[in-house]
Amino acid sequence: MANRLELDGRVVRAPDIRYSPAGIPITRFVLEHRSRQVEAGLSREVYCRIGVVACGEDLAPKAKAFGTDDRVRVSGFIERTTNRQGEPRLVLHAVEIEPID
């Protein structure tokens, strides 16, 4: 699939599962990524936190099984959403999630 983003890191907010009005399970958690990257020939530290949304009968229960500090790799797409205060933010909608040993 084109335009898929892959990000690894650790779970910093425990997964929470809820159900849509249609009964579809939706699990949300926060992923923290830290790495060293090379930019313009110089090494730099990269850090971010992003919300992850995992939907569906197969993916949501799998995501719910992770605990705080578990290392995972998430592959999916980015979408803009707004929080309760109306501020825009990005979330990563998971297509695949796997644990990292």
Coordinates of N, CA and C in Angstrom, one line a residue:
M1 N 0.8 -1.2 0.0 CA 0.0 0.0 0.0 C 0.9 1.2 0.0
A2 N 0.6 2.2 -0.8 CA 1.4 3.4 -0.9 C 1.1 4.3 0.2
N3 N 2.0 5.2 0.5 CA 1.8 6.3 1.6 C 1.6 5.7 3.0
R4 N 2.2 4.6 3.3 CA 2.1 4.0 4.6 C 3.3 4.5 5.4
L5 N 3.0 4.9 6.7 CA 4.1 5.3 7.6 C 4.3 4.2 8.6
E6 N 5.6 4.0 8.9 CA 6.0 3.0 9.9 C 6.7 3.7 11.0
L7 N 6.3 3.5 12.2 CA 6.9 4.2 13.4 C 7.0 3.1 14.5
D8 N 8.2 3.1 15.2 CA 8.4 2.2 16.3 C 8.6 3.1 17.6
G9 N 8.4 2.5 18.7 CA 8.6 3.2 20.0 C 8.0 2.4 21.1
R10 N 7.7 3.1 22.2 CA 7.1 2.4 23.4 C 5.8 3.0 23.7
V11 N 4.9 2.2 24.2 CA 3.6 2.6 24.7 C 3.7 3.4 25.9
V12 N 3.3 4.7 25.9 CA 3.4 5.5 27.1 C 2.0 5.8 27.8
R13 N 1.0 5.5 27.1 CA -0.4 5.6 27.7 C -1.1 4.3 27.4
A14 N -1.5 3.6 28.4 CA -2.1 2.3 28.3 C -3.2 2.3 27.3
P15 N -3.3 1.2 26.5 CA -4.4 1.1 25.5 C -5.8 1.1 26.2
D16 N -6.7 1.8 25.5 CA -8.1 1.9 26.0 C -9.0 1.4 24.9
I17 N -9.8 0.4 25.1 CA -10.7 0.0 24.0 C -12.1 0.5 24.3
R18 N -12.8 0.9 23.2 CA -14.2 1.4 23.2 C -14.8 0.8 22.0
Y19 N -16.1 1.0 21.9 CA -16.8 0.5 20.7 C -17.6 1.6 20.0
S20 N -17.6 1.6 18.7 CA -18.3 2.6 17.9 C -19.8 2.3 18.1
P21 N -20.7 3.3 17.7 CA -22.1 3.0 17.7 C -22.5 1.8 16.9
A22 N -21.7 1.4 15.9 CA -21.9 0.3 15.0 C -21.4 -1.0 15.6
G23 N -20.7 -0.9 16.8 CA -20.2 -2.1 17.5 C -18.7 -2.4 17.1
I24 N -18.1 -1.5 16.4 CA -16.7 -1.8 15.9 C -15.7 -1.5 17.1
P25 N -14.8 -2.4 17.5 CA -13.9 -2.1 18.6 C -12.8 -1.1 18.1
I26 N -12.5 -0.1 18.9 CA -11.5 0.9 18.6 C -10.6 1.0 19.8
T27 N -9.3 0.8 19.6 CA -8.3 0.9 20.7 C -7.5 2.1 20.4
R28 N -7.2 2.9 21.5 CA -6.4 4.0 21.4 C -5.3 4.0 22.4
F29 N -4.0 4.4 22.0 CA -2.9 4.5 22.9 C -2.0 5.5 22.4
V30 N -1.0 5.9 23.2 CA 0.0 6.9 22.8 C 1.4 6.2 22.7
L31 N 2.0 6.4 21.5 CA 3.3 5.9 21.2 C 4.4 7.0 21.3
E32 N 5.5 6.7 22.0 CA 6.6 7.6 22.1 C 7.8 7.0 21.2
H33 N 8.2 7.8 20.3 CA 9.4 7.4 19.4 C 10.6 8.3 19.8
R34 N 11.7 7.6 19.9 CA 13.0 8.2 20.0 C 14.0 7.5 19.1
S35 N 14.8 8.3 18.4 CA 15.8 7.7 17.6 C 16.9 8.8 17.2
R36 N 17.9 8.3 16.6 CA 19.0 9.2 16.0 C 18.9 9.1 14.5
Q37 N 18.8 10.3 13.9 CA 18.7 10.4 12.4 C 19.8 11.3 11.9
V38 N 20.1 11.1 10.6 CA 21.1 12.0 10.0 C 20.4 12.9 9.1
E39 N 20.6 14.2 9.3 CA 20.0 15.3 8.5 C 21.1 16.2 8.1
A40 N 21.3 16.5 6.8 CA 22.3 17.4 6.3 C 23.7 17.0 6.8
G41 N 23.9 15.7 6.9 CA 25.2 15.1 7.2 C 25.4 15.2 8.7
L42 N 24.5 15.6 9.5 CA 24.7 15.7 11.0 C 23.7 14.7 11.7
S43 N 24.2 14.1 12.8 CA 23.3 13.2 13.6 C 22.5 14.1 14.5
R44 N 21.3 13.7 14.7 CA 20.4 14.5 15.6 C 19.4 13.5 16.3
E45 N 19.0 13.9 17.5 CA 18.0 13.1 18.2 C 16.6 13.5 17.8
V46 N 15.8 12.5 17.5 CA 14.4 12.7 17.1 C 13.5 12.2 18.2
Y47 N 12.5 12.9 18.6 CA 11.5 12.6 19.6 C 10.1 13.0 19.3
C48 N 9.2 12.2 19.5 CA 7.8 12.6 19.3 C 6.9 11.6 20.0
R49 N 5.7 12.1 20.3 CA 4.6 11.3 20.9 C 3.4 11.5 19.9
I50 N 2.7 10.4 19.6 CA 1.6 10.4 18.7 C 0.5 9.4 19.2
G51 N -0.7 9.8 19.1 CA -1.8 8.9 19.4 C -2.0 7.9 18.3
V52 N -2.3 6.7 18.7 CA -2.5 5.6 17.7 C -3.9 5.1 17.9
V53 N -4.6 4.9 16.7 CA -5.9 4.4 16.7 C -5.9 3.0 16.0
A54 N -6.4 2.0 16.6 CA -6.5 0.7 16.0 C -7.9 0.2 16.0
C55 N -8.5 0.0 14.8 CA -9.9 -0.3 14.6 C -10.1 -1.7 14.1
G56 N -11.2 -2.3 14.4 CA -11.6 -3.6 13.8 C -11.4 -4.8 14.8
E57 N -12.1 -5.9 14.4 CA -12.1 -7.1 15.2 C -10.7 -7.7 15.4
D58 N -9.9 -7.6 14.4 CA -8.5 -8.2 14.5 C -7.5 -7.3 15.2
L59 N -7.5 -6.1 14.8 CA -6.5 -5.2 15.3 C -6.7 -4.6 16.7
A60 N -7.9 -4.2 17.0 CA -8.2 -3.5 18.3 C -7.8 -4.4 19.5
P61 N -8.3 -5.7 19.5 CA -7.9 -6.5 20.6 C -6.4 -6.8 20.7
K62 N -5.7 -6.9 19.6 CA -4.3 -7.0 19.6 C -3.6 -5.8 20.2
A63 N -4.0 -4.6 19.9 CA -3.5 -3.4 20.4 C -3.8 -3.3 21.9
K64 N -5.0 -3.7 22.3 CA -5.4 -3.7 23.8 C -4.4 -4.5 24.6
A65 N -3.8 -5.6 24.1 CA -3.0 -6.5 24.8 C -1.6 -5.9 25.2
F66 N -1.2 -4.8 24.6 CA 0.0 -4.1 24.9 C -0.1 -3.3 26.3
G67 N 1.0 -3.3 27.0 CA 1.0 -2.5 28.2 C 1.9 -1.3 28.2
T68 N 1.9 -0.5 29.2 CA 2.8 0.7 29.2 C 4.2 0.1 29.2
D69 N 5.1 0.8 28.5 CA 6.5 0.5 28.3 C 6.7 -0.6 27.3
D70 N 5.7 -1.3 26.7 CA 5.9 -2.3 25.7 C 6.4 -1.6 24.4
R71 N 7.4 -2.2 23.8 CA 7.9 -1.7 22.5 C 7.1 -2.3 21.3
V72 N 6.6 -1.4 20.4 CA 5.8 -1.9 19.3 C 6.2 -1.1 18.0
R73 N 5.9 -1.7 16.9 CA 6.1 -1.1 15.6 C 4.7 -1.0 15.0
V74 N 4.3 0.2 14.6 CA 3.0 0.5 14.0 C 3.2 1.0 12.6
S75 N 2.4 0.4 11.7 CA 2.4 0.8 10.3 C 0.9 1.2 10.0
G76 N 0.8 2.4 9.3 CA -0.5 2.9 9.0 C -0.5 4.2 8.3
F77 N -1.5 5.0 8.5 CA -1.6 6.3 7.9 C -1.9 7.4 8.9
I78 N -1.5 8.6 8.6 CA -1.7 9.8 9.5 C -3.0 10.5 9.1
E79 N -3.8 10.9 10.1 CA -5.0 11.7 9.9 C -5.0 12.9 10.8
R80 N -5.6 14.0 10.4 CA -5.8 15.1 11.3 C -7.1 15.0 12.0
T81 N -7.1 15.3 13.3 CA -8.3 15.2 14.1 C -8.3 16.4 15.0
T82 N -9.3 16.7 15.8 CA -9.3 17.7 16.8 C -9.6 17.2 18.1
N83 N -8.9 17.7 19.2 CA -9.2 17.3 20.5 C -10.4 17.9 21.1
R84 N -10.7 17.7 22.3 CA -12.0 18.2 22.9 C -11.9 19.8 23.0
Q85 N -10.7 20.3 23.0 CA -10.6 21.8 23.1 C -10.6 22.4 21.7
G86 N -10.8 21.6 20.7 CA -10.9 22.1 19.3 C -9.6 22.3 18.6
E87 N -8.5 21.9 19.3 CA -7.1 22.0 18.7 C -6.8 20.9 17.8
P88 N -6.3 21.2 16.6 CA -5.9 20.1 15.6 C -4.7 19.3 16.1
R89 N -4.7 18.1 15.8 CA -3.6 17.2 16.1 C -3.5 16.1 15.1
L90 N -2.4 15.3 15.0 CA -2.3 14.2 14.1 C -2.4 12.9 14.9
V91 N -3.0 11.9 14.3 CA -3.1 10.6 14.9 C -2.6 9.6 13.9
L92 N -2.1 8.5 14.3 CA -1.6 7.4 13.4 C -2.7 6.3 13.5
H93 N -3.3 6.1 12.4 CA -4.3 5.0 12.3 C -3.6 3.7 11.9
A94 N -3.6 2.7 12.7 CA -2.8 1.5 12.5 C -3.5 0.6 11.5
V95 N -2.6 0.1 10.6 CA -3.0 -1.0 9.7 C -2.4 -2.3 10.1
E96 N -1.2 -2.2 10.7 CA -0.5 -3.3 11.3 C 0.2 -2.9 12.6
I97 N 0.2 -3.8 13.6 CA 0.9 -3.5 14.8 C 1.6 -4.8 15.2
E98 N 2.9 -4.7 15.6 CA 3.6 -5.8 16.0 C 4.5 -5.5 17.2
P99 N 4.7 -6.4 18.1 CA 5.6 -6.2 19.3 C 7.1 -6.2 18.8
I100 N 7.9 -5.5 19.5 CA 9.4 -5.5 19.2 C 10.0 -6.1 20.4
D101 N 10.8 -7.1 20.2 CA 11.5 -7.8 21.4 C 12.7 -7.0 21.8

